[in-house]
XYZ file of C-alpha atoms in Angstrom:
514
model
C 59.386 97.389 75.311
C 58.006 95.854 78.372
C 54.287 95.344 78.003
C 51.882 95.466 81.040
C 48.237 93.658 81.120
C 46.860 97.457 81.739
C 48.468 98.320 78.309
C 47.367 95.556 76.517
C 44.177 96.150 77.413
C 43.849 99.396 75.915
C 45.243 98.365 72.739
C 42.609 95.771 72.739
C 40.000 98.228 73.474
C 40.958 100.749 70.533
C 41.696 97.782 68.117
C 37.998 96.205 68.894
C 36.088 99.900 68.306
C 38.137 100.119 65.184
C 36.995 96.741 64.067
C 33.275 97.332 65.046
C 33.193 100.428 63.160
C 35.005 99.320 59.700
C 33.291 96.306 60.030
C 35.998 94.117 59.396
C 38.452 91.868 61.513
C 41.703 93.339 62.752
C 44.746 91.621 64.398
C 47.996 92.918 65.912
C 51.002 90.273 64.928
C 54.018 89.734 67.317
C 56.432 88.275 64.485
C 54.028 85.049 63.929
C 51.579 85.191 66.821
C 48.935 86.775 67.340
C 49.115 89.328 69.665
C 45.068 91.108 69.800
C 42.614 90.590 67.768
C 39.357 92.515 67.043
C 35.593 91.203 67.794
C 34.643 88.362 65.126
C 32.916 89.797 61.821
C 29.809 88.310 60.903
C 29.854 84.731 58.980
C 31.344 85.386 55.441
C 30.782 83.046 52.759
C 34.276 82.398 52.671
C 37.492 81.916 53.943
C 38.845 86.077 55.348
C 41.603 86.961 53.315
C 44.118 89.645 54.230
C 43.063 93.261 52.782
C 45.535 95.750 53.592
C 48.520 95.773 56.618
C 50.746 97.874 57.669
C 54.022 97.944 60.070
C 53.562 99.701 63.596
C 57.069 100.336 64.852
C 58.326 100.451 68.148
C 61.215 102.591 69.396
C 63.854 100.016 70.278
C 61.627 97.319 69.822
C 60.597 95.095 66.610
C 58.011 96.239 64.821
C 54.671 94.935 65.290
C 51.996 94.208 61.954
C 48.529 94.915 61.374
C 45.986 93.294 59.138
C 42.666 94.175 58.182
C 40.752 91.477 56.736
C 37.670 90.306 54.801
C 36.516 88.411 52.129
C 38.248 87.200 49.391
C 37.569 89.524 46.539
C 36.073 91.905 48.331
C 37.104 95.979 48.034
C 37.376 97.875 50.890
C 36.058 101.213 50.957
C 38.021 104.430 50.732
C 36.898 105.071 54.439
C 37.638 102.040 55.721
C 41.507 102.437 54.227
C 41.730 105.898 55.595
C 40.286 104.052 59.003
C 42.767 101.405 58.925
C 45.825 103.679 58.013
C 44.190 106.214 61.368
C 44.497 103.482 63.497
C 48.141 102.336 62.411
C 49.163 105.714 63.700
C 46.976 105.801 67.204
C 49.013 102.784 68.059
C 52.020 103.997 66.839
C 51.404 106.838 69.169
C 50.157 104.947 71.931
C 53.253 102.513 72.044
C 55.996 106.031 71.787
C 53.776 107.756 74.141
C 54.208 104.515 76.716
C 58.049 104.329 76.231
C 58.231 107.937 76.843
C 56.270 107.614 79.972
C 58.588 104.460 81.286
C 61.783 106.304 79.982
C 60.729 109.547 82.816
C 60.094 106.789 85.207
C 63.075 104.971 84.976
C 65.420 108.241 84.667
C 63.448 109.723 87.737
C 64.092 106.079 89.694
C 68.250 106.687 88.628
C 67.696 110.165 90.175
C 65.935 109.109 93.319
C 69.028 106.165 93.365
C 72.010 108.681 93.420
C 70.294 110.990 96.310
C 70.307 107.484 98.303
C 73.721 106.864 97.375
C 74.809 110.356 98.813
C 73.166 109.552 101.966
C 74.898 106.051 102.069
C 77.993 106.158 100.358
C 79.291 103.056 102.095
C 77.271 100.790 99.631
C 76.592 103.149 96.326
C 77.928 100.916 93.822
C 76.252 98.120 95.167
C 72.879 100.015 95.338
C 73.224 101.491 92.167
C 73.597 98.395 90.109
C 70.995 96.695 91.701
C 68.679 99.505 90.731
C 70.360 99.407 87.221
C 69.592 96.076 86.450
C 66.391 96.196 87.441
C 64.789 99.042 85.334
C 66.725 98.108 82.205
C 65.611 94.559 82.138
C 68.998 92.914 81.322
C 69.733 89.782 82.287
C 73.226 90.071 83.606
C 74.931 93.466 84.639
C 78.251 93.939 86.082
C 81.461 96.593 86.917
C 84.884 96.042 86.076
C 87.460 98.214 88.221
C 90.555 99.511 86.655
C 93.144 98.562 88.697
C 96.083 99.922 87.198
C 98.363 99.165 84.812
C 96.233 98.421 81.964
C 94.433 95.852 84.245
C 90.836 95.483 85.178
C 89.058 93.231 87.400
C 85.392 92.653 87.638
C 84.099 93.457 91.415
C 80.313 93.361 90.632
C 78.196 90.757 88.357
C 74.748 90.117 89.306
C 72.035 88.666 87.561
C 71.782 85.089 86.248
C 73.692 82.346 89.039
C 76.146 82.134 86.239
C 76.847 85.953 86.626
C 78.683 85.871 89.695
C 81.298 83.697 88.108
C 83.100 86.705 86.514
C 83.378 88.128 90.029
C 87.352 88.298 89.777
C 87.575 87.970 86.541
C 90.938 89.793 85.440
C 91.335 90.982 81.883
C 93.693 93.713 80.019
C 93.099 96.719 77.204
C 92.006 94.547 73.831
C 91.386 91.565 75.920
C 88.507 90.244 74.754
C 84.941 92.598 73.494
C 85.115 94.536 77.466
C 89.366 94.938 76.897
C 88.483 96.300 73.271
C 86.108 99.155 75.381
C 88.812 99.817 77.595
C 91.377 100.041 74.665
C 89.300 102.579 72.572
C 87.113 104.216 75.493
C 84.136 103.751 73.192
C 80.833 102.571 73.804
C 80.727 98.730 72.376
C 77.571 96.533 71.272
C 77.585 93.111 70.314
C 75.678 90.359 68.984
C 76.035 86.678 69.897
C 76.718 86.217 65.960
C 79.941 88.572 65.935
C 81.587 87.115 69.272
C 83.401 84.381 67.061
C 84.737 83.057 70.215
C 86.567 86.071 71.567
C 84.569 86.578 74.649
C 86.201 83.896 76.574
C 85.728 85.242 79.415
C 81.726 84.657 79.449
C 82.185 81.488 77.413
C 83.773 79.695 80.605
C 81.383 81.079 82.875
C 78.489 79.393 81.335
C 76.436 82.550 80.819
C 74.549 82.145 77.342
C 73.907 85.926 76.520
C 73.011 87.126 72.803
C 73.824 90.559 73.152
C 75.888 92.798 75.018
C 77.073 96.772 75.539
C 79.434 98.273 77.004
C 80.220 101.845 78.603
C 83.980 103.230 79.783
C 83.178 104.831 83.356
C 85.832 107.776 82.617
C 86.098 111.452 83.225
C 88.566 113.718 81.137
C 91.534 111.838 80.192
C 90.871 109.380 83.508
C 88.906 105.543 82.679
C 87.869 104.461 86.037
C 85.748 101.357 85.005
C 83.864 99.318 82.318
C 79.931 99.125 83.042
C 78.094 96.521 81.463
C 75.033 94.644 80.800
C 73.389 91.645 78.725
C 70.589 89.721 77.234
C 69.957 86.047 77.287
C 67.019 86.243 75.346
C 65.962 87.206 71.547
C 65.169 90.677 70.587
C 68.427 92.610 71.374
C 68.938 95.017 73.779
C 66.595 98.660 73.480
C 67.997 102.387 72.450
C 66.135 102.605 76.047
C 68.426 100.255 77.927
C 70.827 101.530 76.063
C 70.331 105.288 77.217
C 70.271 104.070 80.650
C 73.514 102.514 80.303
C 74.783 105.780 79.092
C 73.230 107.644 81.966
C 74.640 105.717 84.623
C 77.912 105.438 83.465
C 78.292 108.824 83.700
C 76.913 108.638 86.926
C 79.523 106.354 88.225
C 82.139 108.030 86.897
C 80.465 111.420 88.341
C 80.283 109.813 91.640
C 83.894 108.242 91.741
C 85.422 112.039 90.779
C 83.708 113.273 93.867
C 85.011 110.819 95.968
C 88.358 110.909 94.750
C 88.409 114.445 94.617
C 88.114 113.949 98.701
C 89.810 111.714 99.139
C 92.824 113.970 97.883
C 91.113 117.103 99.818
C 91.718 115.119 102.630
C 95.383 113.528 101.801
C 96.633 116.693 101.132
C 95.283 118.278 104.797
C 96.749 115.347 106.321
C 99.941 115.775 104.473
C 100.162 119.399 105.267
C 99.483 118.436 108.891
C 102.484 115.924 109.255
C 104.652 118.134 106.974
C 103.667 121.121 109.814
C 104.888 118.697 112.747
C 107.488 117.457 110.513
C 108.854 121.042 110.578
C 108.567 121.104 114.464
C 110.399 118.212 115.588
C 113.153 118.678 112.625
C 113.751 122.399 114.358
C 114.160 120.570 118.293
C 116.616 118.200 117.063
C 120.127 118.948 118.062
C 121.948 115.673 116.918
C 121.975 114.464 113.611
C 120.556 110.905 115.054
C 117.824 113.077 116.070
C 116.947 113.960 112.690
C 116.755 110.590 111.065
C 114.604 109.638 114.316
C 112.423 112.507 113.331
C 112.045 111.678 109.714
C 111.392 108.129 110.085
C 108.574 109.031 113.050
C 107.095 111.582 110.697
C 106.842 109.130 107.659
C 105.761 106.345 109.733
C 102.685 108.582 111.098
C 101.383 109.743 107.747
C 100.524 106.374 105.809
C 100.192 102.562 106.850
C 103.815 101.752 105.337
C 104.925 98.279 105.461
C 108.797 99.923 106.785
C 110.687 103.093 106.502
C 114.505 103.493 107.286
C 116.624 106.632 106.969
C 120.899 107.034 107.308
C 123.173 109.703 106.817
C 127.102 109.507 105.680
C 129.733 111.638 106.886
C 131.472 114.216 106.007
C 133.979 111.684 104.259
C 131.119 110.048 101.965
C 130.922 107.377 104.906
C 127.964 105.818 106.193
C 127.435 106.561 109.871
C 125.981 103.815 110.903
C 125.448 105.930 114.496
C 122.292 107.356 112.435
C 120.581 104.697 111.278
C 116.819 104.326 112.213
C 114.116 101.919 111.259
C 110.469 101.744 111.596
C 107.961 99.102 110.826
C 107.451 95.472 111.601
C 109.147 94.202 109.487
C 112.579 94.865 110.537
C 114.607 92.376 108.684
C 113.275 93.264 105.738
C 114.099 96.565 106.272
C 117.635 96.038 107.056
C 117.980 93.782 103.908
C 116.505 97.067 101.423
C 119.067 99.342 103.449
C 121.757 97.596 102.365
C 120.805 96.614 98.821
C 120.406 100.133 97.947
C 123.273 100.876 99.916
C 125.870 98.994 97.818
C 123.393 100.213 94.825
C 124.694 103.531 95.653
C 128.193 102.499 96.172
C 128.730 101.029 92.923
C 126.772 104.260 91.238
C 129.160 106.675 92.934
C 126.938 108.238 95.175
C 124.180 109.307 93.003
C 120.720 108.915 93.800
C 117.155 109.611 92.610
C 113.498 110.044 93.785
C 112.848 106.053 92.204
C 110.265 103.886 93.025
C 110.315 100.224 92.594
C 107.906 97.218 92.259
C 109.492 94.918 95.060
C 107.562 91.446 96.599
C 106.281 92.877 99.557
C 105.067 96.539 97.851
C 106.140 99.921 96.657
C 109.639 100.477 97.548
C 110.616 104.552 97.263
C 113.621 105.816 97.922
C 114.750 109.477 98.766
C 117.991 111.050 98.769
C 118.774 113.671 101.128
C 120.657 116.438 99.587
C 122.182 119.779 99.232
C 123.290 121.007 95.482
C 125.235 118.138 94.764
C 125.925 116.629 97.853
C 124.777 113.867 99.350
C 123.836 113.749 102.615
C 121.775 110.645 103.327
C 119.014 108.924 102.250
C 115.503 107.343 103.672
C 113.624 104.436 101.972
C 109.914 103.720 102.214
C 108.274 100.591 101.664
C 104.246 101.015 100.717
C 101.937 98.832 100.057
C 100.644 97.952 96.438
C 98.547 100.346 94.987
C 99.388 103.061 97.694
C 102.187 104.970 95.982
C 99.437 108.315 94.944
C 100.871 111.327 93.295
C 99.982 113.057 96.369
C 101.881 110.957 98.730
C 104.800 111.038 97.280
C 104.783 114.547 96.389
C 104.154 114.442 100.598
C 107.289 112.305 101.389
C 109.540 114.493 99.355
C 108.489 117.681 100.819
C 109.458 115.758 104.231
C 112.785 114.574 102.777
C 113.248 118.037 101.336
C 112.212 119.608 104.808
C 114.973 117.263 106.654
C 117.712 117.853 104.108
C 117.321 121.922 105.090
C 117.498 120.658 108.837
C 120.114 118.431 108.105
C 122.598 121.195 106.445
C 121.792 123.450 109.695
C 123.095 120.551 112.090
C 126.245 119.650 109.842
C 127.049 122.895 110.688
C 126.798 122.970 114.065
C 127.774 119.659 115.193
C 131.491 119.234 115.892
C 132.688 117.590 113.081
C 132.871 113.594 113.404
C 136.898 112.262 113.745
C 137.986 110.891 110.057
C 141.462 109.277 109.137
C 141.543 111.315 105.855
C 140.306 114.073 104.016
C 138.819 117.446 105.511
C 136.367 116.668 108.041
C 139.319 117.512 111.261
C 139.859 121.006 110.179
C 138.506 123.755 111.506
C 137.387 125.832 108.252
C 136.201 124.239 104.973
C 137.663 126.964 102.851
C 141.363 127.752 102.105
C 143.118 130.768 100.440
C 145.371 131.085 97.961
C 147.426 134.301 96.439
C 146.619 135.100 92.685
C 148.706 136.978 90.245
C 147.172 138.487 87.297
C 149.705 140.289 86.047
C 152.545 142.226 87.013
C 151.294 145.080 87.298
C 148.380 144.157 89.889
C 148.232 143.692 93.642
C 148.090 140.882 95.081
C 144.793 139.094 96.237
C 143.322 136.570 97.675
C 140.226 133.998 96.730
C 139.029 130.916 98.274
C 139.000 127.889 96.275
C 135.647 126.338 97.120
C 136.444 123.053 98.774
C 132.928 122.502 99.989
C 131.914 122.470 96.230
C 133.531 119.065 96.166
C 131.562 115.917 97.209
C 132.250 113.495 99.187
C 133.121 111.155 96.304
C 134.688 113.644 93.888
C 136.914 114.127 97.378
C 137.697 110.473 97.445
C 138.516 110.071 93.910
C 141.149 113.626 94.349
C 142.731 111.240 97.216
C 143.416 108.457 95.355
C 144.596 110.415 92.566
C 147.372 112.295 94.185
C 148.417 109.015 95.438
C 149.258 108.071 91.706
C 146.097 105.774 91.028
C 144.992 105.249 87.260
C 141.568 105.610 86.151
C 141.148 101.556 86.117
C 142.622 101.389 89.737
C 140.487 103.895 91.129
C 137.233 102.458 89.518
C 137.808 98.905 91.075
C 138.595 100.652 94.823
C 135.691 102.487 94.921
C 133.730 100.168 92.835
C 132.612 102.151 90.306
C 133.011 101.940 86.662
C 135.511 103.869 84.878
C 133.125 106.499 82.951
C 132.235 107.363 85.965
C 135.543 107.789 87.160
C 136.117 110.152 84.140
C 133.162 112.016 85.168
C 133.979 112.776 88.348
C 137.844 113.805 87.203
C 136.130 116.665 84.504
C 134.001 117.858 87.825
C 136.878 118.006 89.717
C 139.208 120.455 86.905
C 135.927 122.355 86.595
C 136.073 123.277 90.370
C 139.672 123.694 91.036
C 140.317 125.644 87.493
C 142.969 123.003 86.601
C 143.388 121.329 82.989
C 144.906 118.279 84.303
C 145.791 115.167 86.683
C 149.198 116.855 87.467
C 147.755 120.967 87.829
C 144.812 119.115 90.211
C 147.738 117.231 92.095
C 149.845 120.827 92.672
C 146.534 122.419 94.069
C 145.540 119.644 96.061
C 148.640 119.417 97.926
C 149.470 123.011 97.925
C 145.922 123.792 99.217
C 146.102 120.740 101.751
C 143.282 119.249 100.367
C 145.303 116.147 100.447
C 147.276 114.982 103.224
């Protein structure tokens, strides 16, 4: 408890009435001093001796002894016991009745703090911890950030000039007594006699605290932080700091929800705003070099990316290198990615996912543009670290999604681009055939689905007619030869054939082969 001369000063009052009117000597201990002591009794014959005492305890606080004294031998009276053991309890009273009144004062200051924070929410961390540290008394407060990954980093120690020597401090989940808060969410106390060394992290610092708590900042299933504070001095830290730790650790973690609950309000109108003009400017194109222009422009408006690129392939599995658009300063860099995941792609036979990877320079994501099971280009984003939110990539695949749609429209009315092999000079993308089910039925036609094939399963078909093996074909398209095999059961599946040879007959008898 903090003690105030005003307070003292009625305790010294009460305690001197009380010893006027048992006519004896009291005194108040702290520990071994002598905290207030009654008027002086009259002269005794001999040396005061201790009568009766009792323990006065303090919420939070150590406990505080009083003596009634006299002389040796002597008997107090009944009513000056009952006296004695009355004004045990007045104090006792007085000192809960003071903590209670400093408890509503301090809560009512954290109140007044988060209605300034509201009104400047440029600095509310920084106000509120100042305001923390101040009410509870401790010597050295501080907020570690999560900052993904199981990491946290301290962005606010204030206090002792030894405090701001954490500022930066990085640490992970059971690293250390703050990593074991972040590893069990659980409010942790310690004191300086059960470190044993493991807080490191305030041993190099110089700071010379005997105890320390802890509070996660976390809402639901989210931790957002690690609040603490600490005591260089003896007596341990109060249940009243304590609550105040409590309370404003909930603020914090009240006051980050809000913002980040904005902060997504207002990511997902901006999303829906680019994914609206997005829309627009994929409808005006009319060229399919127009559409990669378009996607690049829209991705490049929505966040601060570091690059974005976007190509399509032909009709043949191809790149067309005609379509091929890059945004961003850094273009070499961009270039470089495009090709990487280019021969990526090559060598995984034309599959792709929605995968985002750690790179040097940031977030690298990469979206396929597709329809069913064929694949019609792709765009690559590079974000900066820390950017890649749920929401915006949920954003850039409804924008590759968007273009894909686009993209099918154009394919179809573009005249087709001029290939050496496969389909892509023919007029129609669907042949006929005659079927006979029995002898006793007519005749009828059905279109074998040549569009269901993709570019790569069309390759493969090519290179099988012309007598390849498994082996050969993996090393020309360089791909392995599971792969190979996988594509060959996709192809059978399509063209209702049981075999190399049946696939061979239908592939030249349907000119899917030249």
């Amino acid at each position: 408890m903090r003690r105030d001369e005003k307070h003292l000063r009625k305790l010294q009052s009460l305690l001197s009435a009380y010893g006027a009117m048992l006519e004896l000597p009291l005194y108040l201990y702290e520990g071994d001093r002598v905290l207030l002591e009654s008027a002086a009794a009259d002269d005794a014959a001999s040396e005061p001796v201790p009568l009766a005492e009792a323990v006065v305890r303090r919420p939070g606080e150590a406990a505080w002894l009083l003596r009634m004294y006299g002389p040796a031998g002597a008997e107090p009276k009944a009513s000056q016991y009952a006296g004695f053991e009355f004004l045990k309890e007045l104090i006792e009273e007085f000192v809960q009745a003071q903590e209670e009144r400093r408890l509503a004062i301090q809560r009512l200051q954290f109140v007044n703090a988060l209605t300034l924070l509201q009104a400047e929410p440029a600095a509310w961390i920084d106000s509120l911890m100042e305001v923390f540290r101040k009410i509870t008394g401790f010597d050295v407060t501080g907020y570690a950030r999560a900052a993904g990954e199981g990491r946290f980093v301290v962005e606010r120690a204030d206090g002792t000039p030894e405090a701001a020597r954490l500022l930066g401090l990085e640490f992970t989940a059971a690293d250390g007594l703050l990593g074991q808060v972040a590893l069990t969410r659980q409010v942790g106390y310690w004191e300086q006699r059960q470190w044993e060394g493991r807080f490191a992290a305030f041993g190099h610092t110089g700071l010379q605290l005997r105890t320390l708590i802890a509070h996660p900042v976390k809402h639901s299933t989210e931790l957002y932080g690690i609040l603490f504070g600490g005591c260089c001095g003896e007596g341990g830290i109060g249940e009243t700091a304590s609550e105040l730790t409590a309370l404003l650790s909930h603020l914090l973690a009240a006051e980050t929800e809000i913002r980040l609950g904005r902060q997504r309000h207002a990511a997902y109108g901006k999303a829906m705003s680019v994914l609206h003009q997005a829309n627009a400017s994929f409808a005006e194109a009319v060229r399919l070099r127009d559409m990669t222009a378009s996607l690049v422009d829209c991705i490049y408006a929505l966040t601060d990316v570091v690059f974005t690129y976007a190509v399509l392939f032909d009709r043949a599995g191809g790149l067309d290198e005609s379509t091929i658009e890059i945004r961003g300063g850094a273009r070499a860099a961009a270039e470089q990615h495009m090709k990487s995941m280019l021969r990526r792609l090559e060598t995984a036979g034309g599959d792709a996912q929605n995968e985002l990877r750690e790179e040097s320079n940031g977030l690298l994501l990469e979206l396929p543009l597709v329809e069913a099971d064929r694949m019609l280009g792709v765009c690559g984003v590079m974000l900066p670290l820390g950017s890649a939110g749920t929401e915006l990539r949920l954003t850039l695949k409804l924008i590759a999604g968007a273009a894909s749609a686009y993209l099918v429209r154009l394919h179809g009315e573009e005249a087709p681009p001029r290939e050496t092999a496969g389909l892509s000079d023919r007029p129609s993308l669907r042949r006929t055939q005659t079927v006979r089910t029995g002898p006793d039925e007519a005749e009828r036609t059905s279109s074998i689905p040549l569009e269901g094939l993709t570019s790569r399963e069309r390759q493969v078909l090519r290179l099988v007619a012309k007598g390849l093996g498994n082996q050969q074909i993996a090393e020309q398209l360089f791909i392995s030869v599971h792969t190979v095999k996988n594509h060959l059961t996709h192809i059978f599946g399509k063209l209702g054939v049981e075999d190399r040879a049946q696939a061979i007959a239908k592939a030249y008898r349907e000119k899917l082969v030249e």
